Tab-separated table of C-alpha atoms in Angstrom:
chain	number	residue	atom	x	y	z
G	706	UNK	CA	-32.918	24.193	-94.103
G	707	UNK	CA	-33.785	23.692	-90.420
G	708	UNK	CA	-37.498	24.085	-91.130
G	709	UNK	CA	-37.281	21.441	-93.866
G	710	UNK	CA	-35.515	19.004	-91.513
G	711	UNK	CA	-38.070	19.594	-88.772
G	712	UNK	CA	-40.915	19.029	-91.206
G	713	UNK	CA	-39.360	15.767	-92.377
G	714	UNK	CA	-38.736	14.557	-88.814
G	715	UNK	CA	-42.280	15.395	-87.709
G	716	UNK	CA	-43.616	13.205	-90.516
G	717	UNK	CA	-41.267	10.308	-89.764
G	718	UNK	CA	-42.375	7.142	-88.011
G	719	UNK	CA	-40.720	6.723	-84.615
G	720	UNK	CA	-39.826	3.319	-83.158
G	721	UNK	CA	-39.114	3.163	-79.430
G	722	UNK	CA	-36.429	0.492	-78.971
G	723	UNK	CA	-36.504	0.511	-75.152
G	724	UNK	CA	-38.131	-2.246	-73.125
G	725	UNK	CA	-40.397	-1.230	-70.206
G	726	UNK	CA	-39.259	-1.313	-66.569
G	727	UNK	CA	-41.373	-3.178	-64.009
G	728	UNK	CA	-40.906	-5.061	-60.753
G	729	UNK	CA	-39.678	-8.556	-61.526
G	730	UNK	CA	-38.389	-7.557	-64.972
G	731	UNK	CA	-35.516	-9.551	-66.495
G	732	UNK	CA	-32.045	-8.732	-65.247
G	733	UNK	CA	-28.624	-10.301	-65.394
G	734	UNK	CA	-27.803	-11.892	-61.992
G	735	UNK	CA	-24.483	-10.007	-61.910
G	736	UNK	CA	-26.421	-6.738	-61.613
G	737	UNK	CA	-28.888	-5.431	-59.001
G	738	UNK	CA	-32.551	-5.799	-59.977
G	739	UNK	CA	-34.989	-2.989	-60.683
G	740	UNK	CA	-36.613	-1.768	-57.465
G	741	UNK	CA	-39.598	0.568	-57.347
G	742	UNK	CA	-41.984	1.921	-54.743
G	743	UNK	CA	-44.068	5.014	-54.259
G	744	UNK	CA	-42.449	7.081	-51.527
G	745	UNK	CA	-45.496	9.338	-51.307
G	746	UNK	CA	-49.060	8.441	-52.248
G	747	UNK	CA	-51.758	10.980	-53.017
G	748	UNK	CA	-53.287	11.941	-49.720
G	749	UNK	CA	-50.137	11.410	-47.632
G	750	UNK	CA	-49.474	15.144	-47.643
G	751	UNK	CA	-52.347	17.498	-48.455
G	752	UNK	CA	-52.120	21.281	-48.665
G	753	UNK	CA	-55.226	23.286	-49.509
G	754	UNK	CA	-56.742	20.254	-51.229
G	755	UNK	CA	-53.695	19.495	-53.411
G	756	UNK	CA	-51.390	16.492	-53.046
G	757	UNK	CA	-48.632	14.864	-55.068
G	758	UNK	CA	-47.291	11.352	-55.553
G	759	UNK	CA	-43.641	10.402	-56.100
G	760	UNK	CA	-41.489	7.317	-56.226
G	761	UNK	CA	-38.095	5.951	-55.276
G	762	UNK	CA	-36.308	3.554	-57.575
G	763	UNK	CA	-33.039	1.687	-57.755
G	764	UNK	CA	-31.385	-0.483	-60.368
G	765	UNK	CA	-28.064	-1.604	-61.774
G	766	UNK	CA	-26.643	0.379	-64.675
G	767	UNK	CA	-26.883	-2.715	-66.864
G	768	UNK	CA	-30.542	-3.471	-66.112
G	769	UNK	CA	-33.125	-2.972	-68.843
G	770	UNK	CA	-32.365	-1.517	-72.259
G	771	UNK	CA	-28.927	0.028	-71.879
G	772	UNK	CA	-25.633	0.902	-73.521
G	773	UNK	CA	-22.306	-0.527	-72.366
G	774	UNK	CA	-19.685	2.166	-72.001
G	775	UNK	CA	-16.225	1.281	-73.296
G	776	UNK	CA	-14.944	1.137	-69.703
G	777	UNK	CA	-17.303	-1.755	-68.870
G	778	UNK	CA	-14.679	-4.415	-69.688
G	779	UNK	CA	-10.924	-4.767	-69.311
G	780	UNK	CA	-8.390	-7.352	-70.428
G	781	UNK	CA	-5.305	-8.232	-68.386
G	782	UNK	CA	-6.094	-5.212	-66.212
G	783	UNK	CA	-6.180	-2.780	-69.145
G	784	UNK	CA	-9.053	-0.725	-70.534
G	785	UNK	CA	-9.403	0.421	-74.128
G	786	UNK	CA	-6.382	2.500	-75.091
G	787	UNK	CA	-4.058	0.656	-72.728
G	788	UNK	CA	-5.160	2.510	-69.587
G	789	UNK	CA	-4.635	0.561	-66.347
G	790	UNK	CA	-8.078	0.045	-64.825
G	791	UNK	CA	-6.814	0.061	-61.245
G	792	UNK	CA	-5.494	3.602	-61.695
G	793	UNK	CA	-8.801	5.139	-62.766
G	794	UNK	CA	-11.459	3.376	-60.701
G	795	UNK	CA	-12.998	3.575	-57.248
G	796	UNK	CA	-16.229	2.348	-55.680
G	797	UNK	CA	-17.347	5.915	-54.954
G	798	UNK	CA	-16.333	7.644	-58.199
G	799	UNK	CA	-16.719	4.849	-60.750
G	800	UNK	CA	-14.419	4.731	-63.780
G	801	UNK	CA	-12.610	7.941	-64.734
G	802	UNK	CA	-11.895	6.829	-68.313
G	803	UNK	CA	-14.385	6.512	-71.173
G	804	UNK	CA	-17.375	6.302	-68.820
G	805	UNK	CA	-20.948	6.625	-70.067
G	806	UNK	CA	-21.161	10.364	-69.343
G	807	UNK	CA	-18.480	11.012	-71.974
G	808	UNK	CA	-20.549	9.576	-74.848
G	809	UNK	CA	-22.997	12.407	-75.561
G	810	UNK	CA	-25.940	12.439	-77.967
G	811	UNK	CA	-25.867	9.692	-80.594
G	812	UNK	CA	-27.272	10.475	-84.050
G	813	UNK	CA	-26.173	7.751	-86.445
G	814	UNK	CA	-27.341	5.664	-89.354
G	815	UNK	CA	-28.928	2.575	-87.882
G	816	UNK	CA	-29.097	-0.833	-89.553
G	817	UNK	CA	-31.286	-3.724	-88.436
G	818	UNK	CA	-30.088	-7.200	-89.389
G	819	UNK	CA	-33.101	-9.430	-88.745
G	820	UNK	CA	-31.238	-12.693	-88.300
G	821	UNK	CA	-34.222	-14.421	-86.676
G	822	UNK	CA	-36.901	-13.732	-89.256
G	823	UNK	CA	-40.207	-15.429	-88.447
G	824	UNK	CA	-39.180	-17.431	-85.356
G	825	UNK	CA	-36.822	-16.680	-82.431
G	826	UNK	CA	-33.389	-18.228	-82.735
G	827	UNK	CA	-32.693	-21.341	-80.630
G	828	UNK	CA	-30.812	-20.779	-77.374
G	829	UNK	CA	-27.683	-22.451	-78.746
G	830	UNK	CA	-27.613	-20.540	-82.047
G	831	UNK	CA	-24.275	-18.896	-82.861
G	832	UNK	CA	-24.503	-15.990	-85.293
G	833	UNK	CA	-21.710	-16.274	-87.863
G	834	UNK	CA	-20.279	-13.894	-90.469
G	835	UNK	CA	-22.148	-15.947	-93.073
G	836	UNK	CA	-25.433	-15.286	-91.255
G	837	UNK	CA	-24.733	-11.551	-91.247
G	838	UNK	CA	-23.718	-11.493	-94.901
G	839	UNK	CA	-26.793	-13.476	-95.943
G	840	UNK	CA	-29.068	-11.247	-93.907
G	841	UNK	CA	-27.578	-8.040	-95.306
G	842	UNK	CA	-27.893	-9.375	-98.856
G	843	UNK	CA	-31.497	-10.478	-98.326
G	844	UNK	CA	-32.437	-7.099	-96.881
G	845	UNK	CA	-30.379	-5.241	-99.517
G	846	UNK	CA	-28.444	-3.225	-96.957
G	847	UNK	CA	-24.741	-2.488	-96.721
G	848	UNK	CA	-22.915	-1.876	-93.458
G	849	UNK	CA	-21.066	1.437	-93.556
G	850	UNK	CA	-18.418	2.950	-91.263
G	851	UNK	CA	-20.033	4.725	-88.322
G	852	UNK	CA	-23.246	2.671	-88.381
G	853	UNK	CA	-25.116	1.360	-85.350
G	854	UNK	CA	-25.875	-2.261	-86.277
G	855	UNK	CA	-28.657	-4.047	-84.392
G	856	UNK	CA	-29.046	-7.831	-84.505
G	857	UNK	CA	-32.513	-9.276	-83.985
G	858	UNK	CA	-32.664	-12.773	-82.486
G	859	UNK	CA	-36.388	-12.668	-81.752
G	860	UNK	CA	-35.847	-12.967	-77.999
G	861	UNK	CA	-37.274	-9.514	-77.402
G	862	UNK	CA	-40.749	-11.050	-77.504
G	863	UNK	CA	-39.902	-12.950	-74.293
G	864	UNK	CA	-39.391	-9.761	-72.245
G	865	UNK	CA	-42.672	-10.131	-70.357
G	866	UNK	CA	-41.613	-13.650	-69.286
G	867	UNK	CA	-38.423	-12.963	-67.262
G	868	UNK	CA	-37.521	-16.619	-66.635
G	869	UNK	CA	-37.803	-17.413	-70.343
G	870	UNK	CA	-35.842	-14.333	-71.328
G	871	UNK	CA	-32.965	-14.830	-68.863
G	872	UNK	CA	-33.016	-18.597	-69.525
G	873	UNK	CA	-30.268	-19.387	-66.995
G	874	UNK	CA	-27.935	-17.167	-69.027
G	875	UNK	CA	-28.161	-19.297	-72.151
G	876	UNK	CA	-29.004	-17.553	-75.382
G	877	UNK	CA	-28.182	-16.877	-79.022
G	878	UNK	CA	-25.810	-14.245	-80.309
G	879	UNK	CA	-22.618	-13.631	-82.257
G	880	UNK	CA	-19.312	-15.306	-81.467
G	881	UNK	CA	-15.914	-13.720	-82.098
G	882	UNK	CA	-15.817	-14.236	-85.909
G	883	UNK	CA	-19.082	-12.310	-86.358
G	884	UNK	CA	-17.871	-9.616	-83.960
G	885	UNK	CA	-14.742	-9.169	-86.052
G	886	UNK	CA	-16.886	-9.062	-89.203
G	887	UNK	CA	-18.742	-6.089	-87.726
G	888	UNK	CA	-15.729	-4.276	-86.287
G	889	UNK	CA	-13.914	-4.738	-89.583
G	890	UNK	CA	-16.595	-2.595	-91.195
G	891	UNK	CA	-15.927	0.270	-88.804
G	892	UNK	CA	-19.242	0.297	-86.956
G	893	UNK	CA	-19.787	2.813	-84.169
G	894	UNK	CA	-21.918	0.542	-82.008
G	895	UNK	CA	-23.713	-2.798	-82.060
G	896	UNK	CA	-26.780	-4.049	-80.239
G	897	UNK	CA	-29.298	-6.834	-79.887
G	898	UNK	CA	-32.536	-7.847	-78.202
G	899	UNK	CA	-30.830	-10.272	-75.792
G	900	UNK	CA	-29.529	-9.941	-72.245
G	901	UNK	CA	-25.833	-10.414	-73.058
G	902	UNK	CA	-25.550	-9.553	-76.783
G	903	UNK	CA	-23.082	-12.330	-77.487
G	904	UNK	CA	-23.715	-16.075	-77.559
G	905	UNK	CA	-23.816	-17.280	-73.943
G	906	UNK	CA	-22.604	-19.008	-71.903
G	907	UNK	CA	-19.139	-17.655	-72.670
G	908	UNK	CA	-16.909	-17.591	-69.606
G	909	UNK	CA	-14.382	-15.056	-70.919
G	910	UNK	CA	-16.952	-12.971	-72.879
G	911	UNK	CA	-14.709	-12.657	-75.951
G	912	UNK	CA	-17.159	-10.536	-77.936
G	913	UNK	CA	-17.411	-7.937	-75.174
G	914	UNK	CA	-13.648	-7.879	-74.831
G	915	UNK	CA	-13.212	-7.458	-78.580
G	916	UNK	CA	-15.717	-4.639	-78.984
G	917	UNK	CA	-15.121	-2.694	-75.775
G	918	UNK	CA	-11.436	-3.250	-75.010
G	919	UNK	CA	-9.833	-3.901	-78.388
G	920	UNK	CA	-12.028	-1.895	-80.768
G	921	UNK	CA	-13.683	0.778	-78.613
G	922	UNK	CA	-17.142	-0.075	-79.999
G	923	UNK	CA	-20.232	0.393	-77.818
G	924	UNK	CA	-22.792	-2.358	-77.146
G	925	UNK	CA	-26.558	-1.966	-76.688
G	926	UNK	CA	-28.441	-4.781	-74.952
G	927	UNK	CA	-32.067	-5.734	-74.231
G	928	UNK	CA	-33.449	-3.712	-77.137
G	929	UNK	CA	-37.014	-4.058	-78.377
G	930	UNK	CA	-36.628	-4.739	-82.100
G	931	UNK	CA	-39.997	-6.384	-82.754
G	932	UNK	CA	-41.885	-3.455	-84.266
G	933	UNK	CA	-38.866	-2.387	-86.295
G	934	UNK	CA	-38.635	-5.861	-87.814
G	935	UNK	CA	-42.394	-6.112	-88.350
G	936	UNK	CA	-42.257	-2.909	-90.385
G	937	UNK	CA	-39.240	-4.226	-92.353
G	938	UNK	CA	-37.420	-1.001	-91.518
G	939	UNK	CA	-33.814	-1.995	-92.045
G	940	UNK	CA	-32.140	1.434	-92.220
G	941	UNK	CA	-33.103	4.439	-90.126
G	942	UNK	CA	-31.888	7.355	-88.044
G	943	UNK	CA	-30.742	5.918	-84.710
G	944	UNK	CA	-31.041	8.303	-81.764
G	945	UNK	CA	-29.810	7.624	-78.231
G	946	UNK	CA	-29.183	9.904	-75.267
G	947	UNK	CA	-27.129	8.028	-72.644
G	948	UNK	CA	-27.703	9.114	-69.065
G	949	UNK	CA	-24.949	11.370	-67.741
G	950	UNK	CA	-23.906	9.080	-64.898
G	951	UNK	CA	-20.446	10.297	-63.973
G	952	UNK	CA	-18.062	7.345	-63.872
G	953	UNK	CA	-20.808	4.950	-64.992
G	954	UNK	CA	-20.071	1.794	-66.961
G	955	UNK	CA	-23.489	1.859	-68.691
């Protein structure tokens, strides 16, 4: 059985959904940018003709392609499950409740809903339940409990143009009705190719609050969904291995 699975996986096409990291890459202004520098160049230290190069890097947990842990948001001081945020958090230790290191390996059925199609959605486009239903019908897919559902807006193609991608924090995405449409189907996680997942600006971030605080559903942001959409691959095995950052919110 294991040999048959390995043979099937080795023959499968793999889509990398992560965007590349580089100096000046897009980042939400609420989070520290990506910083990178070689700490040692070849030739700095030489021993018997051999040398090595290495780097130092720094970034916010929500910079680049990432997964929001459930503890990322609270409402009225409470995290998912009614836990008081103030009781389980500190600057040094992070969040001691439902942090990213508690997630583990993710192996789930993935579903791509290509809402954008041929052209990127306008910055003021609000994804509605009707959009999701139409897209699922057109692609002949059905959302099932436990799925990871990814929404393509087309903005992933702007990644190499940080100003265009960040766009002063204005961009397309679902509002609360579409979020409830997804949570009502029992999804495990949602994601998109945008910086904030939900339609922004949104001062109180109702979609984040609904998924993370009320429903306990994870959010992936800044995904690269272009090749997946180009191949019209609408259902697939979704694999993610969140970094084990103790107390991390992403």
